[in-house]
Amino acid sequence: MDNGSSVLAHLERLETQVSRSHKQSEELQSVQAQEGALGTKIHKLRRLRDELRAAVRHRRASVKACIANVEPNQTVEINEQEALEEKLENVKAILQAYHFTGLSGKLTSRGVCVCISTAFEGNLLDSYFVDLVIQKPLRIHHHSVPVFIPLEEIAAKYLQTNIQHFLFSLCEYLNAYSGRKYQADRLQSDFAALLTGPLQRNPLCNLLSFTYKLDPGGQSLPFCARLLYKDLTATLPTDVTVTCQGVEVLSTSWEEQRASHETLFCTKPLHQVFASFTRKGEKLDMSLVS
Amino acid sequence: MDETIAEFIKRTILKIPMNELTTILKAWDFLSENQLQTVNFRQRKESVVQHLIHLCEEKHASISDAAQLDIIYMQFHQHQKVWDVFQMIKGPGEDVDLFDMKQFKNSFKKILQRALKNVTVSFRETEENAVWIRIAWGTQYTKPNQYKPTYVVYYSQTPYAFTSSSMLRRNTPLLGQALTIASKHHQIVKMDLRSRYLDSLKAIVFKQYNQTFETHNSTTPLQERSLGLDINMDSRIIHENIVEKERVQRITQETFGDYPQPQLEFAQYKLETKFKSGLNGSVLAEREEPLRCLIKFSSPHLLEALKSLAPAALVCRIQKLLCYSGSHSQGTQDPSSWQKDLYLLFVPLYPRC
């Protein structure tokens, strides 16, 4: 029986060997198949890689070609940028300079902030602002207009219906006020020597009262002048009275002078009248010397 | 020099703090430089005062000189009084205002002197086109009481006058009349504004408190402010809050601006409103006519307090902050327009019952 078992064992061994070798060959086949598949995949990928590489090279070459053509334009770009910056600065400067026109503005988040720059005889004087809110109804948010300028009246008349009229009317009042103030200031500062007392003035500068002498310390009579500016949009007075202090009746020459002064004050700005007084005074001095 | 005048000057000088004494005396310009140099200001105050009185006697100070000194003291110590605001109204179709200071002073004085024989009226002009008026009131039979004067600050060619609240209320109508007639107005009305700070009242009434304007010349950008958030909080909460906080801050800034607020202590409004009721209905809600209420705000610095209220607000909705504490002109001389703005700001903040 040992032989039988050993034979069976042997046969078993052989069987397993055969099955193993079958398996192995199967495995080998599958592996080979896999190998084959992988091999083709590798080939495919290699081909793809080569194609892509070629494409990249091609692109690079064409970009280089492009750049080669565009190379001189890089400097042009920089120049363009500079040109734009210059334009921007220019525009900013123009916007800033706009206030020399007397009426300028800047858009705000709510509406517009209008700037009225007043001037008289070519001298730029104070600026006033009106901040408008663009809504229905149009309203003034805040402003720097002095309280004695009738802003509310002008707004009541024109703000809702004709904003241009509103702004021009306000400009008129402010420019006239600035002009009157300028004349009064000039009189006080430049011609204080000719005044024999302080200049009486009010906030609107529409009533001025002063006494003056043509030759201070000399023999001439002191004159009292009273200038009324009833038209608030004008820089020249509407009524002028010149009297002689403490003298009832004037001699003809003094009366002539008094009348001429009245006319002068009505027709010329205040400081110019006084400038002509000083010139006349100088002329008189010269005649005395010669 | 009269005993009473000497006493009055003495009491006025005693009120002045030592560090202001020389400035005020110089502004008074009654004692000359030479006289002032003879005074040793480093002595005890009583001795200095004695010496000054002696100098005043030498110069024969009158009651009007003494009144001038009193005005100057008050100009330096404005906040010691509470100031009311009066607005004058011109009649319809009146001529252009040709204000003459001399005429005004004469007219004002005459009206008071005609009504009360005994009254001391003094004027002092300032550089900003304002005139300080001091009135010491007497009656037909008694001399003016120099220790309880009324001060008026009138800005010429404007409708506004500020008066120190006086104990002697019976004289207020006469004062109003004198002001109105002398300044060629038609009517005078007391405004609902009162404060110790004249500058603030001026700023409000002349609408001078927001003087920053956008122009092309300004290069400073609008400042960004930190919102004061707690960085330790959850970042999601922070994000939720940021949007709301930014909105509130923007509205507050637009309303109040970046400048320091005028110092107002007290504001009062009349309000007519109907009450809404929640669940059960209440007697108040069932009324047909609106209820008339009086709302009073008071604070050491009212506008700053209101300004900080919105960002710190605990209310959930700030609906219509349509307040513009700047001026808005619809062509009406509405004395309470500023107040209306303030009211519109705060009604939504107070939940209706």
XYZ file of C-alpha atoms in Angstrom, chain B residues 12-349:
338
model
C -15.903 144.246 38.557
C -12.116 144.210 38.847
C -12.313 141.794 41.785
C -14.166 139.328 39.536
C -11.339 139.342 36.978
C -8.782 136.542 37.517
C -5.239 137.845 38.005
C -3.885 136.271 34.842
C -6.420 138.149 32.708
C -6.175 141.474 34.501
C -3.575 143.172 32.324
C -5.222 141.999 29.106
C -8.618 143.289 30.137
C -7.244 146.602 31.382
C -5.440 147.088 28.083
C -8.623 146.321 26.157
C -10.484 148.831 28.330
C -7.991 151.468 27.306
C -9.142 153.863 30.029
C -6.014 153.937 32.168
C -2.944 155.055 30.278
C 0.226 153.006 29.796
C 2.060 155.196 32.295
C -0.611 154.727 34.912
C -0.655 150.966 34.447
C 3.118 150.828 34.781
C 2.884 152.296 38.258
C 0.845 149.328 39.442
C 2.618 146.369 40.980
C 0.565 143.416 39.765
C 2.428 140.958 41.901
C 0.906 142.236 45.108
C -2.082 140.716 46.781
C -5.217 141.284 44.719
C -6.835 143.648 47.207
C -3.853 145.983 47.037
C -3.802 145.927 43.249
C -7.509 146.731 43.171
C -7.067 149.613 45.613
C -4.346 151.084 43.467
C -6.434 150.745 40.294
C -9.446 152.400 41.902
C -7.220 155.259 42.962
C -6.045 155.655 39.350
C -9.626 155.568 38.086
C -10.530 158.301 40.533
C -7.666 160.407 39.255
C -9.089 160.076 35.777
C -12.687 160.706 36.886
C -14.177 157.485 35.600
C -17.847 157.793 34.711
C -20.582 155.199 34.742
C -20.176 154.672 31.006
C -16.450 153.907 31.471
C -17.386 151.443 34.200
C -20.009 149.920 31.898
C -17.378 149.438 29.178
C -15.192 147.549 31.629
C -18.155 145.371 32.522
C -18.833 144.597 28.858
C -15.198 143.607 28.287
C -15.319 141.324 31.326
C -18.463 139.699 29.937
C -16.848 139.275 26.520
C -14.051 137.321 28.178
C -16.468 135.291 30.319
C -19.350 134.676 27.938
C -19.995 131.202 29.233
C -21.013 132.497 32.642
C -24.340 133.528 31.199
C -26.951 131.527 29.362
C -27.769 133.106 26.001
C -31.122 133.152 24.212
C -31.559 133.744 20.508
C -34.017 136.182 19.011
C -34.879 136.398 15.346
C -36.242 139.538 13.779
C -38.427 139.542 10.728
C -38.604 142.248 8.149
C -41.916 143.534 6.925
C -42.967 142.589 3.411
C -41.507 144.675 0.606
C -39.002 146.518 2.730
C -36.163 148.462 1.219
C -32.582 147.347 1.075
C -31.034 147.346 4.508
C -28.738 150.337 4.725
C -27.561 149.745 8.250
C -26.037 152.773 9.929
C -24.446 151.943 13.262
C -24.750 155.489 14.590
C -28.427 155.650 13.726
C -29.021 152.257 15.316
C -27.321 153.203 18.567
C -29.153 156.520 18.837
C -32.489 154.984 18.017
C -32.033 152.098 20.459
C -30.982 154.355 23.292
C -33.806 156.826 22.659
C -36.488 154.144 22.718
C -35.297 152.796 26.048
C -34.778 156.207 27.586
C -38.218 157.358 26.522
C -39.855 154.358 28.143
C -37.801 154.224 31.337
C -36.251 157.422 32.496
C -33.492 155.606 34.306
C -31.534 153.229 32.159
C -27.832 152.918 31.331
C -27.176 151.855 27.768
C -23.634 151.180 26.581
C -22.330 149.895 23.266
C -19.132 148.194 22.238
C -18.478 147.208 18.623
C -16.461 144.151 17.720
C -14.611 143.260 14.584
C -17.090 140.727 13.305
C -19.762 143.349 12.646
C -21.355 142.675 15.993
C -22.280 145.209 18.630
C -22.407 144.348 22.328
C -25.099 146.273 24.156
C -25.250 146.488 27.925
C -28.453 147.681 29.552
C -28.720 148.399 33.255
C -32.396 148.713 34.101
C -34.005 151.208 36.409
C -37.550 152.493 36.638
C -39.168 155.906 36.590
C -38.216 156.332 40.217
C -35.214 154.115 40.902
C -31.687 154.337 39.584
C -30.431 151.637 37.249
C -29.239 148.463 38.910
C -25.702 148.066 37.590
C -25.332 144.601 39.063
C -28.076 142.924 37.035
C -27.611 144.184 33.500
C -28.801 142.524 30.330
C -26.313 141.956 27.538
C -27.307 141.836 23.896
C -25.055 140.841 21.023
C -26.524 142.028 17.745
C -25.075 141.140 14.359
C -25.910 144.027 12.077
C -27.582 143.311 8.751
C -28.696 139.932 10.041
C -31.971 139.102 11.739
C -30.303 137.661 14.838
C -29.622 138.947 18.298
C -28.363 137.020 21.311
C -29.377 138.097 24.777
C -28.235 136.968 28.187
C -31.149 135.480 30.075
C -32.180 138.112 32.489
C -33.844 137.816 35.828
C -35.760 140.998 35.096
C -38.227 139.473 32.658
C -40.585 142.392 32.632
C -38.122 144.330 30.502
C -37.879 141.741 27.735
C -40.775 143.124 25.629
C -39.306 146.611 25.774
C -35.889 145.280 24.810
C -37.430 143.418 21.886
C -39.227 146.512 20.746
C -36.113 148.646 20.930
C -34.093 146.134 18.935
C -36.762 145.704 16.296
C -37.400 149.368 15.693
C -33.766 150.452 15.829
C -32.732 147.777 13.318
C -35.704 148.560 11.070
C -37.436 145.228 11.438
C -41.075 144.449 11.825
C -41.348 141.678 14.382
C -39.219 139.773 16.846
C -39.517 136.123 17.802
C -37.676 134.115 20.411
C -36.050 131.021 18.973
C -35.952 127.700 20.761
C -32.210 127.756 21.144
C -30.340 128.423 24.329
C -26.746 127.811 25.332
C -23.832 129.118 27.339
C -21.706 129.064 24.250
C -22.258 132.082 22.048
C -19.922 130.712 19.392
C -21.995 127.573 19.064
C -25.246 129.492 18.842
C -23.669 131.682 16.199
C -22.459 128.655 14.287
C -25.913 127.113 14.295
C -27.873 130.221 13.475
C -25.518 131.482 10.778
C -25.001 127.920 9.533
C -21.255 128.200 9.795
C -20.473 124.860 11.373
C -19.623 122.873 8.295
C -17.119 124.796 6.285
C -15.363 121.972 4.464
C -16.201 121.870 0.801
C -15.050 119.542 -1.965
C -13.013 121.230 -4.640
C -10.588 120.105 -7.284
C -7.860 121.902 -5.397
C -8.042 119.740 -2.340
C -5.749 116.746 -2.404
C -6.627 115.177 0.930
C -8.808 112.137 0.432
C -11.683 111.459 2.762
C -10.193 109.789 5.755
C -10.854 106.205 6.443
C -11.641 105.487 9.973
C -11.233 102.290 11.858
C -14.496 100.785 12.882
C -13.239 99.702 16.274
C -14.134 96.057 15.893
C -13.098 93.390 18.307
C -10.621 91.230 16.371
C -11.060 88.371 18.752
C -14.599 87.840 17.643
C -15.545 85.206 15.166
C -14.694 86.434 11.726
C -18.144 85.618 10.435
C -19.754 87.822 13.058
C -17.317 90.540 12.170
C -18.335 90.366 8.562
C -22.011 90.567 9.369
C -21.455 93.611 11.539
C -19.071 95.403 9.224
C -21.613 96.144 6.549
C -24.071 97.616 8.995
C -21.413 99.537 10.897
C -20.025 101.012 7.715
C -23.443 102.119 6.642
C -24.168 103.761 9.968
C -20.796 105.459 9.968
C -21.280 106.771 6.458
C -24.687 108.187 7.287
C -23.403 109.720 10.510
C -20.535 111.315 8.666
C -22.777 112.659 5.945
C -25.136 114.061 8.521
C -22.734 115.513 11.003
C -19.547 115.915 8.988
C -16.021 115.656 10.234
C -15.798 118.965 12.025
C -16.340 119.607 15.741
C -19.998 120.152 16.515
C -21.323 123.403 17.926
C -21.695 123.066 21.655
C -25.379 122.953 22.371
C -26.811 122.031 25.739
C -30.532 121.989 25.269
C -33.002 121.522 22.435
C -36.754 121.306 22.667
C -39.396 120.320 20.139
C -43.113 120.270 19.949
C -44.315 117.045 18.445
C -47.707 115.958 17.258
C -47.994 112.260 16.846
C -50.380 109.403 16.975
C -49.472 106.350 18.973
C -49.489 102.864 17.578
C -50.325 100.089 19.930
C -49.147 96.490 19.938
C -51.495 93.870 21.202
C -54.248 94.901 23.497
C -54.867 98.363 22.255
C -54.480 101.235 24.636
C -56.219 104.431 25.440
C -53.478 106.397 23.774
C -53.694 104.504 20.518
C -57.426 104.840 20.221
C -57.477 108.619 20.144
C -58.599 110.227 16.930
C -56.591 113.398 17.164
C -52.838 113.338 17.394
C -51.233 113.893 20.756
C -49.202 116.987 21.337
C -45.936 116.313 23.075
C -42.945 118.292 24.114
C -39.598 116.617 23.650
C -36.577 117.962 25.448
C -32.986 117.013 24.791
C -30.302 118.118 27.172
C -26.646 117.256 27.541
C -23.368 119.013 28.299
C -22.596 118.699 24.588
C -25.777 117.706 22.820
C -24.640 117.389 19.219
C -21.543 115.331 19.999
C -23.691 113.039 22.081
C -26.154 112.610 19.233
C -23.311 112.057 16.802
C -21.923 109.204 18.865
C -25.371 107.750 19.419
C -25.829 106.284 15.960
C -22.652 104.179 15.788
C -23.268 102.959 19.310
C -26.914 102.431 18.583
C -28.600 99.442 20.100
C -31.685 99.846 17.958
C -31.993 97.423 15.127
C -33.065 99.756 12.419
C -32.043 103.272 11.678
C -34.502 103.954 8.960
C -34.344 107.417 7.691
C -31.331 109.392 8.707
C -32.361 112.103 6.373
C -30.980 114.657 8.641
C -28.677 117.126 7.057
C -27.367 119.256 9.824
C -26.146 121.604 7.157
C -28.380 124.300 5.875
C -31.158 123.618 3.531
C -32.955 126.449 1.957
C -36.376 126.169 0.494
C -36.840 129.844 0.427
C -38.704 130.019 3.706
C -37.397 131.870 6.702
C -38.213 128.990 8.947
C -36.602 129.484 12.332
C -37.035 125.893 13.312
C -35.737 124.300 10.113
C -32.579 123.197 11.862
C -34.629 121.660 14.566
C -36.852 119.865 12.095
C -33.777 118.188 10.735
C -32.760 117.030 14.187
C -36.234 115.766 14.853
C -36.349 113.755 11.658
C -33.095 112.168 12.697
C -34.358 110.892 15.976
C -37.966 110.013 15.627
C -37.163 106.677 13.958
C -34.797 105.850 16.800
